[in-house]
Rosetta silent file (secondary structure, phi, psi, omega in degrees, C-alpha in Angstrom):
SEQUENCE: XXXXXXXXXXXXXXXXXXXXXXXXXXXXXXXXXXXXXXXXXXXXXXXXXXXXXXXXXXXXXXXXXXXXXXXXXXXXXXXXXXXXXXXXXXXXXXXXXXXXXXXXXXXXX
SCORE:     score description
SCORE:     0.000 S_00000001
   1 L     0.000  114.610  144.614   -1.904   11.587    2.318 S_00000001
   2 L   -50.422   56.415 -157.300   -0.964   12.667    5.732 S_00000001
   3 L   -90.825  110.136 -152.522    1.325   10.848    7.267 S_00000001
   4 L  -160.458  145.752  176.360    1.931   11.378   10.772 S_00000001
   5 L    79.488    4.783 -177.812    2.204    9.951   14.382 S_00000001
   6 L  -109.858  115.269 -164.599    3.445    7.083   12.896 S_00000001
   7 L   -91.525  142.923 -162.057    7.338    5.898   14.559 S_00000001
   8 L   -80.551  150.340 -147.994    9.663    4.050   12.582 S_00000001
   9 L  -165.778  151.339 -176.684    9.366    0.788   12.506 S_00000001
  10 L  -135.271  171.299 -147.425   10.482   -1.860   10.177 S_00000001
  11 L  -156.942  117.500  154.239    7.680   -4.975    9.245 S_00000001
  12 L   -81.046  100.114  169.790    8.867   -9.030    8.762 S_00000001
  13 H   -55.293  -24.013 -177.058    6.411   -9.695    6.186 S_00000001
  14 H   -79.187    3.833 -177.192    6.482  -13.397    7.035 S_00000001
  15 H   -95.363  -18.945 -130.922    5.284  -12.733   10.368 S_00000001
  16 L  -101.304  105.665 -172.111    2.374  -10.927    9.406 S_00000001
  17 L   -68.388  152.490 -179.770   -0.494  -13.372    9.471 S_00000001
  18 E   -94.686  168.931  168.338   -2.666  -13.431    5.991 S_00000001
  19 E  -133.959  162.480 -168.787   -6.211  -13.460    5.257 S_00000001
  20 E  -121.516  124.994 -159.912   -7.805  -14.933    2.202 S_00000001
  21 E  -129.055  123.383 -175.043  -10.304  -12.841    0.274 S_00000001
  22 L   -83.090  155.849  167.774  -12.024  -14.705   -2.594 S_00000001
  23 L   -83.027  176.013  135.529  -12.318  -13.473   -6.244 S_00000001
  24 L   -34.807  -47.193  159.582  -14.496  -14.544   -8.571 S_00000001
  25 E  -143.782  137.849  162.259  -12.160  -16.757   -9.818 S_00000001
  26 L    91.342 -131.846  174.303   -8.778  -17.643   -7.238 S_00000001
  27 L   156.430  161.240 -176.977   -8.354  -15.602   -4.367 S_00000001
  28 E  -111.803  123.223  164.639   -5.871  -13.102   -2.746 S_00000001
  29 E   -84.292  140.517 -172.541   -4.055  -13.240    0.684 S_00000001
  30 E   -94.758  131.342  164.154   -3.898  -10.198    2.393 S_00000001
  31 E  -115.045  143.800 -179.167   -0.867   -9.705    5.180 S_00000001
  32 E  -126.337  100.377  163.161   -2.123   -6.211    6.460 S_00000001
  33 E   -76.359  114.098 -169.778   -0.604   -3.492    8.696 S_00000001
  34 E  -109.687  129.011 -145.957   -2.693   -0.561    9.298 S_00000001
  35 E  -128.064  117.577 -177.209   -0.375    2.679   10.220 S_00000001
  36 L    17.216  -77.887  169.206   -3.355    5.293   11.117 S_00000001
  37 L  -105.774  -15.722 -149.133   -5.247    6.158    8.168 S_00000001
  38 E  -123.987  138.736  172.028   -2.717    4.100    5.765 S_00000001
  39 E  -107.808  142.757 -171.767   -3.182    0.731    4.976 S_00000001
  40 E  -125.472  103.949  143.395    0.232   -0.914    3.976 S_00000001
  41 E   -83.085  131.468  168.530   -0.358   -4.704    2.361 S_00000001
  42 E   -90.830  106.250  139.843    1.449   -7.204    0.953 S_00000001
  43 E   -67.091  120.057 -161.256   -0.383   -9.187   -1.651 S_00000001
  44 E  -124.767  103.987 -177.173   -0.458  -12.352   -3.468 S_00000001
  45 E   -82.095  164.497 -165.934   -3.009  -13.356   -5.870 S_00000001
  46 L  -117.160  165.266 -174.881   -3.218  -17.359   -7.205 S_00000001
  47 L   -79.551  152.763 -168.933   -3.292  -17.742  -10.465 S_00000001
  48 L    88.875   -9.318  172.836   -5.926  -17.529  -12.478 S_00000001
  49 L   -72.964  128.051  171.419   -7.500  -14.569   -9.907 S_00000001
  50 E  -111.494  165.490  121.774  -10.283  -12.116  -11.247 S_00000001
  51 L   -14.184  112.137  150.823  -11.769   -9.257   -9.132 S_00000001
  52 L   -93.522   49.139 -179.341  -15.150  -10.079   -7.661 S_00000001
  53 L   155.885  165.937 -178.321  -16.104   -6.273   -8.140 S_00000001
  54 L  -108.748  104.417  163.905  -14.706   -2.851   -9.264 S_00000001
  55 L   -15.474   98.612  162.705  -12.337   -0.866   -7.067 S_00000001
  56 L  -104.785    8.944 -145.600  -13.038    2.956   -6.063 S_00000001
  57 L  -104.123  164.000 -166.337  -10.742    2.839   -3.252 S_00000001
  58 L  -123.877  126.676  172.361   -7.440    4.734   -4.432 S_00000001
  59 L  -100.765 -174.474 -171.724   -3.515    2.816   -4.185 S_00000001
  60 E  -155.192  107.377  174.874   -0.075    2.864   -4.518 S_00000001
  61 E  -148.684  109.835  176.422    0.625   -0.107   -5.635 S_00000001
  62 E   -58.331  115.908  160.345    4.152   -1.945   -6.609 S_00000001
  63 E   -67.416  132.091  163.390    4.339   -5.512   -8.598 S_00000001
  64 L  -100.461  -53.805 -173.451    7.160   -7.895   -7.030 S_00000001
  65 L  -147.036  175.262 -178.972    6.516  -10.720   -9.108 S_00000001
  66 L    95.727 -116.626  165.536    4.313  -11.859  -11.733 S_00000001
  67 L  -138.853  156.863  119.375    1.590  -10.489  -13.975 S_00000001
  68 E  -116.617  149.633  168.423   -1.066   -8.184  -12.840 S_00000001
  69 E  -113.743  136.411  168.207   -3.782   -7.218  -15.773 S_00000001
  70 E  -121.727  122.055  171.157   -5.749   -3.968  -14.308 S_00000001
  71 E  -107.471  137.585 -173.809   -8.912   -3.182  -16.151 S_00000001
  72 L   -98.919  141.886  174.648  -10.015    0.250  -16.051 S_00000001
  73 L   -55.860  -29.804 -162.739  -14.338    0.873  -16.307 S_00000001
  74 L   -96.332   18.471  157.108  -13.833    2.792  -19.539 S_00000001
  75 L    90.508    2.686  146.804  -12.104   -0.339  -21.031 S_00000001
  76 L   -83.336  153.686 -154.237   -8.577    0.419  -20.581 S_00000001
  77 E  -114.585  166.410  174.823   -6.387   -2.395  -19.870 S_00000001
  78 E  -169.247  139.428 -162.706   -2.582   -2.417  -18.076 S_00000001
  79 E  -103.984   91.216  162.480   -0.183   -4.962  -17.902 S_00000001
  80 E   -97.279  162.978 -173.194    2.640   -4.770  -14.581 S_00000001
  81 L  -128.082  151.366 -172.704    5.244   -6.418  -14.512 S_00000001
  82 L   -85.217  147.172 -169.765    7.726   -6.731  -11.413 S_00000001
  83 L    92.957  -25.999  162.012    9.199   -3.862  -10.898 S_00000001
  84 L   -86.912  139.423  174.044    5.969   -1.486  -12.474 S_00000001
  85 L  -129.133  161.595 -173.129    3.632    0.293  -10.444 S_00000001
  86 L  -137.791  153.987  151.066    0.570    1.999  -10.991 S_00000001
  87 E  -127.033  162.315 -168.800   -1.304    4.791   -8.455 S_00000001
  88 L  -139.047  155.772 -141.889   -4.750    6.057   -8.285 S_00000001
  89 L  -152.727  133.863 -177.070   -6.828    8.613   -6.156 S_00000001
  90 L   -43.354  125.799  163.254   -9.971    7.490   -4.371 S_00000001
  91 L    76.020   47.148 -164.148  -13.681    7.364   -6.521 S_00000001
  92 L  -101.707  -52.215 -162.815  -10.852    8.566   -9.479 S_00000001
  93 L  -151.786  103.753  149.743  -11.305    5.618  -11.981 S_00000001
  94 L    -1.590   64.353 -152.675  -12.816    2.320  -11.332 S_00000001
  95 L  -107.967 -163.607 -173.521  -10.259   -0.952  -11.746 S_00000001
  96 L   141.746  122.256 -164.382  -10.446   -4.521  -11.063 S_00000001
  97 E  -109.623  150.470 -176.130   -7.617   -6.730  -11.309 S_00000001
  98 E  -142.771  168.044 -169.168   -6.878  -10.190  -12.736 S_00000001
  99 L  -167.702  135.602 -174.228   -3.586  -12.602  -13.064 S_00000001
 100 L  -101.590  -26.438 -141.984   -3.442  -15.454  -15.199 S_00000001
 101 L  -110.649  -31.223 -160.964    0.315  -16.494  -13.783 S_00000001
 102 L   112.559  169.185  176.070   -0.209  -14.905  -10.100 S_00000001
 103 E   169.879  109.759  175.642    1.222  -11.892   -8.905 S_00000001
 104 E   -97.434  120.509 -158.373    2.325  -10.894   -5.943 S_00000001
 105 E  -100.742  177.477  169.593    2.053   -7.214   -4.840 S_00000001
 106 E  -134.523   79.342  146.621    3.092   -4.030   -2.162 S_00000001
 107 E   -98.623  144.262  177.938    0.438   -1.820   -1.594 S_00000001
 108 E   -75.294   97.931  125.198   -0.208    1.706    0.175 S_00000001
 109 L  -155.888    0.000    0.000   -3.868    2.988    0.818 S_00000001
């Protein structure tokens, strides 16, 4: 990651309007700031949210509150917790995330 051209700045998340991107089951709100190449989101999934598809895109991505379950294609599973993070490097490993409780997230990619 390259990060560059980008002048400090500080981001009111509550300002930031969301968009709602459905799951299979639930749905996620997005609030999204795009910094050049880097996408910085905050994210909050309702409970009860699956993945409608599997993730090649690569994060950085912090839990603030909840549960998130991350399923990996080759059948490994991970559990965050607030305060756990997990990262991942584009077309690296397949995922797709679910919350039975909710989970609200901070991710970089």
């Amino acid at each position: 990651m390259d990060m560059k051209a980008i002048p400090f700045g500080t981001t009111d998340w509550s300002e930031v309007k969301p968009t709602q991107h459905p799951g299979e089951k639930g749905f996620a709100l997005w609030r999204t700031c795009q910094f050049g190449d880097i996408r910085v989101r905050m994210v909050e999934y309702s409970a009860g949210y699956l993945a409608d598809h599997w993730c090649l895109k690569g994060h950085i991505l912090l839990c603030l509150e909840g549960e998130l379950n991350t399923e990996l294609d080759d059948g490994r599973a991970f559990v965050l917790k607030p305060g756990m993070s997990y990262q991942v490097a584009d077309n690296a490993e397949a995922h797709r995330s679910s919350t039975k409780v909710g989970a609200k997230l901070f991710v970089v990619d």
